[in-house]
Coordinates of C-alpha atoms in Angstrom, one line a residue:
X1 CA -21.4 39.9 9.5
X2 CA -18.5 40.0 7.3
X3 CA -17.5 36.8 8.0
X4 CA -21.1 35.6 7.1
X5 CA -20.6 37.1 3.5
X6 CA -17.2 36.3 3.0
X7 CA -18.6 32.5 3.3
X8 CA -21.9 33.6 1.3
X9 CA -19.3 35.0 -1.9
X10 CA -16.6 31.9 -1.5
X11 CA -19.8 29.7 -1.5
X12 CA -21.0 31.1 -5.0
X13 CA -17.3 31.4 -6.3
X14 CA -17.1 27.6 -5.6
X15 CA -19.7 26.7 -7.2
X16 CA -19.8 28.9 -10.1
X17 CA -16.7 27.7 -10.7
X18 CA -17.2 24.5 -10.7
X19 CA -19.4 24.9 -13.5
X20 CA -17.7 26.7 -15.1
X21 CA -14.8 24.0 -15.1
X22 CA -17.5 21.4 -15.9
X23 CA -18.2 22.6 -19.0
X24 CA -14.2 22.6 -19.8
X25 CA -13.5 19.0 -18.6
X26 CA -16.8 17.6 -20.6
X27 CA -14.9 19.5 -23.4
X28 CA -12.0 17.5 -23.2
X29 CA -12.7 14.9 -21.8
X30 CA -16.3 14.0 -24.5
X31 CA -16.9 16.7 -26.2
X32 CA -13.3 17.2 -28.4
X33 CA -13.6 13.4 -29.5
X34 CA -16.9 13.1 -30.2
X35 CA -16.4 16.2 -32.6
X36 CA -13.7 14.7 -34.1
X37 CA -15.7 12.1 -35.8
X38 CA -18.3 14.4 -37.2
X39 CA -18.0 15.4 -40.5
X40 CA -17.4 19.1 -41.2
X41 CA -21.1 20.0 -42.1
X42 CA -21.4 17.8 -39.1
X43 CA -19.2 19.9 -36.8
X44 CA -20.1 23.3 -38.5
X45 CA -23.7 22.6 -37.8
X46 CA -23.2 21.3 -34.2
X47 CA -21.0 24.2 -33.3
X48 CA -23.5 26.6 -34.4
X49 CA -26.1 25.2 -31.9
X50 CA -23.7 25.5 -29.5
X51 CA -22.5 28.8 -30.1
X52 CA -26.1 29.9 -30.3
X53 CA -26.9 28.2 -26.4
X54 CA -23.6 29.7 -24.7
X55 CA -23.8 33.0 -26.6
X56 CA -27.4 33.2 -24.5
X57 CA -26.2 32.1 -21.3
X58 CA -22.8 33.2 -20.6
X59 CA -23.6 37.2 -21.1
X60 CA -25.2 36.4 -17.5
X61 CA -23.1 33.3 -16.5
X62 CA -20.1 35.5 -17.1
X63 CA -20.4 38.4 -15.3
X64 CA -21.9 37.0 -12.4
X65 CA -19.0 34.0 -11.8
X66 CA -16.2 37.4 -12.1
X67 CA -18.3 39.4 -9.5
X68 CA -18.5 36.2 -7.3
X69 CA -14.7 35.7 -7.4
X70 CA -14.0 39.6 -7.7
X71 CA -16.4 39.7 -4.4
X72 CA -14.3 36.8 -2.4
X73 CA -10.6 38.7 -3.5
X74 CA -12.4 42.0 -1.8
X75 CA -13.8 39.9 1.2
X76 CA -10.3 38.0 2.1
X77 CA -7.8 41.1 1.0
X78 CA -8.0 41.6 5.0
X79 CA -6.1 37.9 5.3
X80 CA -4.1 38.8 2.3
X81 CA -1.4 36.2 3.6
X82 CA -3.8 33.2 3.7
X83 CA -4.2 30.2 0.9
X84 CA -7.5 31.0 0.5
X85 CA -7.0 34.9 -0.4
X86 CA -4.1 33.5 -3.2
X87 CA -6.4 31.0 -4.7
X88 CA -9.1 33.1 -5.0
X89 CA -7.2 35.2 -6.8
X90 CA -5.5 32.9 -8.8
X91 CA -8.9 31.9 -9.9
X92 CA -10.2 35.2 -10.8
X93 CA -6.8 36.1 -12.9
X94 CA -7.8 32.6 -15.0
X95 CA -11.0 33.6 -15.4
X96 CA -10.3 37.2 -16.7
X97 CA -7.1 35.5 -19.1
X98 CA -9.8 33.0 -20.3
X99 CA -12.1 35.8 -21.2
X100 CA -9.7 37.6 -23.1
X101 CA -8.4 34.3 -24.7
X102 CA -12.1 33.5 -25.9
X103 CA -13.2 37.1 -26.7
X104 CA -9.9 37.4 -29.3
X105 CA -9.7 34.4 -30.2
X106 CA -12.6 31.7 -30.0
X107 CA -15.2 34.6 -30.7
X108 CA -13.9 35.6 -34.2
X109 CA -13.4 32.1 -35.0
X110 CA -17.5 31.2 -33.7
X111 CA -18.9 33.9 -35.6
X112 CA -17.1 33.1 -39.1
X113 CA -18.6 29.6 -38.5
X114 CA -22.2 31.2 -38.0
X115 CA -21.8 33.0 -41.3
X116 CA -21.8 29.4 -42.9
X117 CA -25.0 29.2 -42.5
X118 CA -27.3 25.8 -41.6
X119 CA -26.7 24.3 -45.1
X120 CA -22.8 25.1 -45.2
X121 CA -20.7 22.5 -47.7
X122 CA -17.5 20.9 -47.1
X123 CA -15.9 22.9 -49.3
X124 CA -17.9 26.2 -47.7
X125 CA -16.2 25.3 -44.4
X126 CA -12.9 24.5 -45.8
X127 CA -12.7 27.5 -47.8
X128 CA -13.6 29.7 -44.9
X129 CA -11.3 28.1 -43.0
X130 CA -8.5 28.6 -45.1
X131 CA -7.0 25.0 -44.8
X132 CA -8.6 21.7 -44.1
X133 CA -11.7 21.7 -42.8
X134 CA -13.6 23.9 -40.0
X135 CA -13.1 20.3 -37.9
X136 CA -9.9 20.7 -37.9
X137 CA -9.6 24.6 -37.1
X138 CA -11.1 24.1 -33.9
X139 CA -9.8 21.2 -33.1
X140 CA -6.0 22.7 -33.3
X141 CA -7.6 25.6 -31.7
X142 CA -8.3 23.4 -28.6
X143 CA -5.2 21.1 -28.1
X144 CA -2.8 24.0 -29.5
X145 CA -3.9 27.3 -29.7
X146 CA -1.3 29.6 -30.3
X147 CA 0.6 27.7 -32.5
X148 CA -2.6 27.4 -34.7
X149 CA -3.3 31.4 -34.4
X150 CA 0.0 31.7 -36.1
X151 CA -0.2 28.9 -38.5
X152 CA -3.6 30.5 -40.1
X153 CA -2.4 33.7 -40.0
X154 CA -5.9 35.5 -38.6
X155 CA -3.5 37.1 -35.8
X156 CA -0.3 38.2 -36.1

């Protein structure tokens, strides 16, 4: 029986995952360039929609992909010493570091960019900013984080 649900919760963990990852290759892979040519009302606009879509779905998505993973760690803690225990947990410890990344980080940064409003200038978003351009914020934000944290100044 436990050997059924151990499957069951690696099954779901695999494939939650995989979504999950989906949405992170599409990002670099399409979704970084394509924002790249947008101009900033552009971008600001198109982020808001899809700020609007994930800040529906991942609430659920979330939660359910960490008890999946949280489930599999539980399930294989008896083979502690296999590959599959490790990378399951591997996984789950990305997961959580992703959420905290996102939640102190990309959160702050999605709800100043909803506070534009629909009908938010150029000169809105770069003011907002604080530099050059809302484009640009997130785009440092993807390829180089940290250093752009620091470079604003929102975090110490």
């Amino acid at each position: 029986m436990l050997m059924k649900f151990s499957t069951l919760a690696l099954g779901i963990s695999l494939f939650l995952s995989g979504l999950y990852g989906g949405t992170g290759f599409f990002t670099i892979m399409g979704g970084n360039p394509a924002v790249a040519r947008l101009s900033e009302r552009g971008f600001a606009e198109y982020w808001q929609q899809v700020d609007s879509f994930m800040g529906a779905r991942m609430p659920v998505f979330g939660p359910i992909l960490l008890l999946s993973l949280l489930t599999s760690v539980i399930t294989l803690s008896a083979a502690w010493r296999s590959v599959s225990f490790w990378l399951v947990l591997l996984a789950l410890v990305i997961i959580i570091g992703d959420i905290i990344f996102t939640l102190s980080t990309n959160h702050p940064l999605n709800q100043l960019i909803q506070k534009l409003g629909p009908a938010a200038s150029a000169f809105e978003c770069k003011r907002s900013a604080g530099e050059s351009g809302v484009r640009v914020l997130v785009s440092f934000l993807f390829y180089d984080r940290f250093f752009w944290v620091r470079r604003v100044g929102l975090y110490s």
